[in-house]
Amino acid sequence: MIRRPPRSTLFPYTTLFRSKNILVSAQTVSGNSIQGYYYSNDGGKTWHGSDHLPNYAYGRGDPSTAFDAEGNGYIVSLSPDAIPGPNGLLPQSDGYYMLKTTDHGATWQPEVLGYGPVSSFDKEMIAIDDSPGSPYKNNFYCAWTDFTSSTAMDGYVKFNSLPAGSSTFSTAITLRGNNGAGQGVNVQTGPNGEVYVCWADYPGSFPATGIGFVKSLDGGKSFYPASIAFSYSGIREVKGYDSRFNCRVNDFPSMAVDKSNGAHSGRIYIAYPTGGAGTSIIQVRYSDDQGTTWSQPKTVSIYGATQSFFPWITVNDSTGNVCIVYYAFDTFVQWETNT
């Protein structure tokens, strides 16, 4: 049986543009808009924004942010339907809304529905092709999980797009069927317009046993068949919490692609927690052939941490340097390499 874990009080998502513009969104307070937005145009020295979305737009959490190649900023949020939730206060989520700014966060266009309604929608993530030489530059992509039942382990991984210059979102494509579930979906673009999607794959129960992966080479119009990129021992527990610390954990991956002009341009990196609940470590693997084969794992977390989880990975577009951050119950670290 699959249950969506309770959403954290503050679940931030940050995007950094090539200049000094930073855009952050996080789950915040209750009410019509339980999601805030925060932006800086001077590299983080000063900040603006609010604990609710611009124009008090609907926001139900699971935020994701992105910049396009022109520096326009985007925020997405779960959208609500009219059915009261289990606590009698909040509606159920049933798709996603998108907000866009063309002036670095000062003003925002009215939000638009990117997908929905659907009975049970979870953890959308966006990416925008920001590579100057890509044939699909400024295409907007979103991937998420549709849970089709509250009594079975069935979660479709789905995807849609908004082509550059269009106002019409594409019809959703199913990337993974419901023989089990895929969750924690992560979508990224490559230097030549490639689209990559990965997720934690649950064949029928918790925890995850592998990283699901799929790619598109035509701007998200079609995808190669989904596969398991590599196996790993996930850390997620049935109730979504580490029972010793009463802390929410999951085994979702984070992915990044090298878009620099360096020796590893095009390399895909995936960071993930593995090793079992209470003893997990953070490992990274990479692929130099668009996800066909993957390297052996490299452990990047500190030795002896009680639990390492929630990794995030990114690659510097100029230098190709890789940066990984994550939580650990003992300490917080940042690992960087110029591989």
PDB file of N, CA and C in Angstrom, residues 180-240:
ATOM      1  N   GLY A 180       3.473  -1.280  -9.946  1.00  0.00           N
ATOM      2  CA  GLY A 180       4.360  -0.720  -8.941  1.00  0.00           C
ATOM      3  C   GLY A 180       4.209   0.787  -8.972  1.00  0.00           C
ATOM      4  N   ALA A 181       5.257   1.514  -8.631  1.00  0.00           N
ATOM      5  CA  ALA A 181       5.167   2.971  -8.615  1.00  0.00           C
ATOM      6  C   ALA A 181       6.528   3.599  -8.853  1.00  0.00           C
ATOM      7  N   GLY A 182       6.490   4.774  -9.438  1.00  0.00           N
ATOM      8  CA  GLY A 182       7.670   5.622  -9.547  1.00  0.00           C
ATOM      9  C   GLY A 182       7.365   6.934  -8.870  1.00  0.00           C
ATOM     10  N   GLN A 183       8.242   7.406  -7.982  1.00  0.00           N
ATOM     11  CA  GLN A 183       7.983   8.643  -7.250  1.00  0.00           C
ATOM     12  C   GLN A 183       9.293   9.396  -7.057  1.00  0.00           C
ATOM     13  N   GLY A 184       9.167  10.679  -6.693  1.00  0.00           N
ATOM     14  CA  GLY A 184      10.358  11.504  -6.565  1.00  0.00           C
ATOM     15  C   GLY A 184      10.960  11.794  -7.922  1.00  0.00           C
ATOM     16  N   VAL A 185      10.097  12.149  -8.883  1.00  0.00           N
ATOM     17  CA  VAL A 185      10.539  12.310 -10.266  1.00  0.00           C
ATOM     18  C   VAL A 185      11.435  13.532 -10.408  1.00  0.00           C
ATOM     19  N   ASN A 186      12.515  13.386 -11.188  1.00  0.00           N
ATOM     20  CA  ASN A 186      13.462  14.468 -11.430  1.00  0.00           C
ATOM     21  C   ASN A 186      13.672  14.584 -12.928  1.00  0.00           C
ATOM     22  N   VAL A 187      13.563  15.792 -13.467  1.00  0.00           N
ATOM     23  CA  VAL A 187      13.718  16.010 -14.909  1.00  0.00           C
ATOM     24  C   VAL A 187      14.813  17.039 -15.145  1.00  0.00           C
ATOM     25  N   GLN A 188      15.683  16.775 -16.125  1.00  0.00           N
ATOM     26  CA  GLN A 188      16.781  17.669 -16.470  1.00  0.00           C
ATOM     27  C   GLN A 188      16.969  17.679 -17.983  1.00  0.00           C
ATOM     28  N   THR A 189      17.662  18.713 -18.478  1.00  0.00           N
ATOM     29  CA  THR A 189      17.973  18.803 -19.898  1.00  0.00           C
ATOM     30  C   THR A 189      19.477  18.737 -20.104  1.00  0.00           C
ATOM     31  N   GLY A 190      19.881  18.299 -21.302  1.00  0.00           N
ATOM     32  CA  GLY A 190      21.283  18.219 -21.661  1.00  0.00           C
ATOM     33  C   GLY A 190      21.706  19.368 -22.556  1.00  0.00           C
ATOM     34  N   PRO A 191      23.000  19.439 -22.893  1.00  0.00           N
ATOM     35  CA  PRO A 191      23.518  20.579 -23.657  1.00  0.00           C
ATOM     36  C   PRO A 191      23.011  20.648 -25.089  1.00  0.00           C
ATOM     37  N   ASN A 192      22.515  19.543 -25.634  1.00  0.00           N
ATOM     38  CA  ASN A 192      22.047  19.522 -27.016  1.00  0.00           C
ATOM     39  C   ASN A 192      20.543  19.290 -27.112  1.00  0.00           C
ATOM     40  N   GLY A 193      19.833  19.612 -26.039  1.00  0.00           N
ATOM     41  CA  GLY A 193      18.384  19.491 -26.053  1.00  0.00           C
ATOM     42  C   GLY A 193      17.850  18.169 -25.555  1.00  0.00           C
ATOM     43  N   GLU A 194      18.709  17.293 -25.047  1.00  0.00           N
ATOM     44  CA  GLU A 194      18.232  16.030 -24.486  1.00  0.00           C
ATOM     45  C   GLU A 194      17.328  16.301 -23.277  1.00  0.00           C
ATOM     46  N   VAL A 195      16.370  15.422 -23.065  1.00  0.00           N
ATOM     47  CA  VAL A 195      15.520  15.481 -21.876  1.00  0.00           C
ATOM     48  C   VAL A 195      15.667  14.159 -21.133  1.00  0.00           C
ATOM     49  N   TYR A 196      16.025  14.245 -19.851  1.00  0.00           N
ATOM     50  CA  TYR A 196      16.210  13.060 -19.023  1.00  0.00           C
ATOM     51  C   TYR A 196      15.248  13.113 -17.844  1.00  0.00           C
ATOM     52  N   VAL A 197      14.665  11.966 -17.504  1.00  0.00           N
ATOM     53  CA  VAL A 197      13.775  11.862 -16.358  1.00  0.00           C
ATOM     54  C   VAL A 197      14.192  10.633 -15.548  1.00  0.00           C
ATOM     55  N   CYS A 198      14.297  10.794 -14.224  1.00  0.00           N
ATOM     56  CA  CYS A 198      14.592   9.653 -13.365  1.00  0.00           C
ATOM     57  C   CYS A 198      13.674   9.690 -12.148  1.00  0.00           C
ATOM     58  N   TRP A 199      13.609   8.564 -11.428  1.00  0.00           N
ATOM     59  CA  TRP A 199      12.742   8.465 -10.260  1.00  0.00           C
ATOM     60  C   TRP A 199      13.160   7.284  -9.403  1.00  0.00           C
ATOM     61  N   ALA A 200      12.687   7.271  -8.163  1.00  0.00           N
ATOM     62  CA  ALA A 200      12.829   6.093  -7.303  1.00  0.00           C
ATOM     63  C   ALA A 200      11.779   5.089  -7.725  1.00  0.00           C
ATOM     64  N   ASP A 201      12.196   3.861  -7.995  1.00  0.00           N
ATOM     65  CA  ASP A 201      11.283   2.858  -8.525  1.00  0.00           C
ATOM     66  C   ASP A 201      10.914   1.845  -7.450  1.00  0.00           C
ATOM     67  N   TYR A 202       9.601   1.687  -7.236  1.00  0.00           N
ATOM     68  CA  TYR A 202       9.064   0.759  -6.243  1.00  0.00           C
ATOM     69  C   TYR A 202       8.297  -0.348  -6.973  1.00  0.00           C
ATOM     70  N   PRO A 203       8.851  -1.540  -7.069  1.00  0.00           N
ATOM     71  CA  PRO A 203       8.201  -2.604  -7.834  1.00  0.00           C
ATOM     72  C   PRO A 203       6.944  -3.155  -7.190  1.00  0.00           C
ATOM     73  N   GLY A 204       6.701  -2.852  -5.914  1.00  0.00           N
ATOM     74  CA  GLY A 204       5.505  -3.352  -5.255  1.00  0.00           C
ATOM     75  C   GLY A 204       5.454  -3.046  -3.780  1.00  0.00           C
ATOM     76  N   SER A 205       6.536  -2.517  -3.230  1.00  0.00           N
ATOM     77  CA  SER A 205       6.583  -2.191  -1.808  1.00  0.00           C
ATOM     78  C   SER A 205       7.743  -1.245  -1.561  1.00  0.00           C
ATOM     79  N   PHE A 206       7.791  -0.681  -0.370  1.00  0.00           N
ATOM     80  CA  PHE A 206       8.930   0.131   0.046  1.00  0.00           C
ATOM     81  C   PHE A 206      10.026  -0.772   0.580  1.00  0.00           C
ATOM     82  N   PRO A 207      11.294  -0.378   0.515  1.00  0.00           N
ATOM     83  CA  PRO A 207      11.820   0.834  -0.103  1.00  0.00           C
ATOM     84  C   PRO A 207      12.065   0.645  -1.601  1.00  0.00           C
ATOM     85  N   ALA A 208      12.647   1.676  -2.233  1.00  0.00           N
ATOM     86  CA  ALA A 208      12.978   1.585  -3.651  1.00  0.00           C
ATOM     87  C   ALA A 208      14.081   0.561  -3.871  1.00  0.00           C
ATOM     88  N   THR A 209      14.039  -0.063  -5.041  1.00  0.00           N
ATOM     89  CA  THR A 209      15.062  -1.053  -5.392  1.00  0.00           C
ATOM     90  C   THR A 209      15.886  -0.636  -6.600  1.00  0.00           C
ATOM     91  N   GLY A 210      15.518   0.454  -7.253  1.00  0.00           N
ATOM     92  CA  GLY A 210      16.273   0.895  -8.415  1.00  0.00           C
ATOM     93  C   GLY A 210      15.896   2.296  -8.840  1.00  0.00           C
ATOM     94  N   ILE A 211      16.746   2.885  -9.682  1.00  0.00           N
ATOM     95  CA  ILE A 211      16.486   4.198 -10.257  1.00  0.00           C
ATOM     96  C   ILE A 211      15.864   3.998 -11.637  1.00  0.00           C
ATOM     97  N   GLY A 212      14.605   4.426 -11.793  1.00  0.00           N
ATOM     98  CA  GLY A 212      13.981   4.418 -13.101  1.00  0.00           C
ATOM     99  C   GLY A 212      14.539   5.549 -13.948  1.00  0.00           C
ATOM    100  N   PHE A 213      14.659   5.330 -15.247  1.00  0.00           N
ATOM    101  CA  PHE A 213      15.289   6.331 -16.116  1.00  0.00           C
ATOM    102  C   PHE A 213      14.697   6.248 -17.517  1.00  0.00           C
ATOM    103  N   VAL A 214      14.556   7.410 -18.150  1.00  0.00           N
ATOM    104  CA  VAL A 214      14.061   7.472 -19.523  1.00  0.00           C
ATOM    105  C   VAL A 214      14.614   8.744 -20.161  1.00  0.00           C
ATOM    106  N   LYS A 215      14.731   8.737 -21.489  1.00  0.00           N
ATOM    107  CA  LYS A 215      15.273   9.912 -22.184  1.00  0.00           C
ATOM    108  C   LYS A 215      14.485  10.210 -23.440  1.00  0.00           C
ATOM    109  N   SER A 216      14.545  11.481 -23.849  1.00  0.00           N
ATOM    110  CA  SER A 216      13.957  11.953 -25.099  1.00  0.00           C
ATOM    111  C   SER A 216      15.011  12.737 -25.854  1.00  0.00           C
ATOM    112  N   LEU A 217      15.082  12.528 -27.163  1.00  0.00           N
ATOM    113  CA  LEU A 217      16.030  13.260 -28.001  1.00  0.00           C
ATOM    114  C   LEU A 217      15.318  14.136 -29.021  1.00  0.00           C
ATOM    115  N   ASP A 218      14.005  14.324 -28.840  1.00  0.00           N
ATOM    116  CA  ASP A 218      13.244  15.162 -29.768  1.00  0.00           C
ATOM    117  C   ASP A 218      12.420  16.222 -29.032  1.00  0.00           C
ATOM    118  N   GLY A 219      12.991  16.750 -27.965  1.00  0.00           N
ATOM    119  CA  GLY A 219      12.318  17.829 -27.247  1.00  0.00           C
ATOM    120  C   GLY A 219      11.114  17.395 -26.452  1.00  0.00           C
ATOM    121  N   GLY A 220      11.126  16.148 -25.958  1.00  0.00           N
ATOM    122  CA  GLY A 220      10.036  15.667 -25.119  1.00  0.00           C
ATOM    123  C   GLY A 220       8.811  15.193 -25.860  1.00  0.00           C
ATOM    124  N   LYS A 221       8.884  15.096 -27.194  1.00  0.00           N
ATOM    125  CA  LYS A 221       7.731  14.617 -27.962  1.00  0.00           C
ATOM    126  C   LYS A 221       7.546  13.115 -27.794  1.00  0.00           C
ATOM    127  N   SER A 222       8.647  12.388 -27.726  1.00  0.00           N
ATOM    128  CA  SER A 222       8.603  10.942 -27.520  1.00  0.00           C
ATOM    129  C   SER A 222       9.797  10.533 -26.673  1.00  0.00           C
ATOM    130  N   PHE A 223       9.681   9.375 -26.036  1.00  0.00           N
ATOM    131  CA  PHE A 223      10.727   8.896 -25.146  1.00  0.00           C
ATOM    132  C   PHE A 223      11.106   7.459 -25.487  1.00  0.00           C
ATOM    133  N   TYR A 224      12.372   7.144 -25.225  1.00  0.00           N
ATOM    134  CA  TYR A 224      12.819   5.759 -25.289  1.00  0.00           C
ATOM    135  C   TYR A 224      12.114   4.979 -24.174  1.00  0.00           C
ATOM    136  N   PRO A 225      12.020   3.659 -24.287  1.00  0.00           N
ATOM    137  CA  PRO A 225      11.376   2.874 -23.221  1.00  0.00           C
ATOM    138  C   PRO A 225      12.071   3.065 -21.882  1.00  0.00           C
ATOM    139  N   ALA A 226      11.281   3.099 -20.821  1.00  0.00           N
ATOM    140  CA  ALA A 226      11.834   3.253 -19.473  1.00  0.00           C
ATOM    141  C   ALA A 226      12.636   2.014 -19.093  1.00  0.00           C
ATOM    142  N   SER A 227      13.650   2.217 -18.272  1.00  0.00           N
ATOM    143  CA  SER A 227      14.481   1.114 -17.805  1.00  0.00           C
ATOM    144  C   SER A 227      14.936   1.410 -16.381  1.00  0.00           C
ATOM    145  N   ILE A 228      15.521   0.419 -15.746  1.00  0.00           N
ATOM    146  CA  ILE A 228      16.170   0.623 -14.450  1.00  0.00           C
ATOM    147  C   ILE A 228      17.632   0.939 -14.717  1.00  0.00           C
ATOM    148  N   ALA A 229      18.027   2.175 -14.446  1.00  0.00           N
ATOM    149  CA  ALA A 229      19.400   2.596 -14.711  1.00  0.00           C
ATOM    150  C   ALA A 229      20.387   1.767 -13.902  1.00  0.00           C
ATOM    151  N   PHE A 230      20.091   1.592 -12.610  1.00  0.00           N
ATOM    152  CA  PHE A 230      20.907   0.758 -11.731  1.00  0.00           C
ATOM    153  C   PHE A 230      20.106   0.462 -10.474  1.00  0.00           C
ATOM    154  N   SER A 231      20.488  -0.601  -9.793  1.00  0.00           N
ATOM    155  CA  SER A 231      19.813  -1.000  -8.560  1.00  0.00           C
ATOM    156  C   SER A 231      20.454  -0.322  -7.363  1.00  0.00           C
ATOM    157  N   TYR A 232      19.670  -0.132  -6.310  1.00  0.00           N
ATOM    158  CA  TYR A 232      20.202   0.361  -5.045  1.00  0.00           C
ATOM    159  C   TYR A 232      19.248  -0.024  -3.929  1.00  0.00           C
ATOM    160  N   SER A 233      19.733   0.053  -2.704  1.00  0.00           N
ATOM    161  CA  SER A 233      18.920  -0.272  -1.527  1.00  0.00           C
ATOM    162  C   SER A 233      18.359   1.005  -0.949  1.00  0.00           C
ATOM    163  N   GLY A 234      17.074   1.270  -1.184  1.00  0.00           N
ATOM    164  CA  GLY A 234      16.457   2.496  -0.706  1.00  0.00           C
ATOM    165  C   GLY A 234      16.314   2.531   0.803  1.00  0.00           C
ATOM    166  N   ILE A 235      15.955   3.697   1.312  1.00  0.00           N
ATOM    167  CA  ILE A 235      15.891   3.886   2.765  1.00  0.00           C
ATOM    168  C   ILE A 235      14.491   4.231   3.248  1.00  0.00           C
ATOM    169  N   ARG A 236      13.536   4.307   2.350  1.00  0.00           N
ATOM    170  CA  ARG A 236      12.210   4.772   2.730  1.00  0.00           C
ATOM    171  C   ARG A 236      11.471   3.722   3.548  1.00  0.00           C
ATOM    172  N   GLU A 237      10.798   4.175   4.601  1.00  0.00           N
ATOM    173  CA  GLU A 237      10.015   3.284   5.439  1.00  0.00           C
ATOM    174  C   GLU A 237       8.533   3.427   5.109  1.00  0.00           C
ATOM    175  N   VAL A 238       7.753   2.449   5.521  1.00  0.00           N
ATOM    176  CA  VAL A 238       6.344   2.405   5.155  1.00  0.00           C
ATOM    177  C   VAL A 238       5.612   3.671   5.592  1.00  0.00           C
ATOM    178  N   LYS A 239       5.897   4.154   6.780  1.00  0.00           N
ATOM    179  CA  LYS A 239       5.201   5.328   7.301  1.00  0.00           C
ATOM    180  C   LYS A 239       5.865   6.632   6.871  1.00  0.00           C
ATOM    181  N   GLY A 240       6.992   6.550   6.138  1.00  0.00           N
ATOM    182  CA  GLY A 240       7.636   7.760   5.653  1.00  0.00           C
ATOM    183  C   GLY A 240       8.531   8.441   6.660  1.00  0.00           C
TER     184      GLY A 240
END
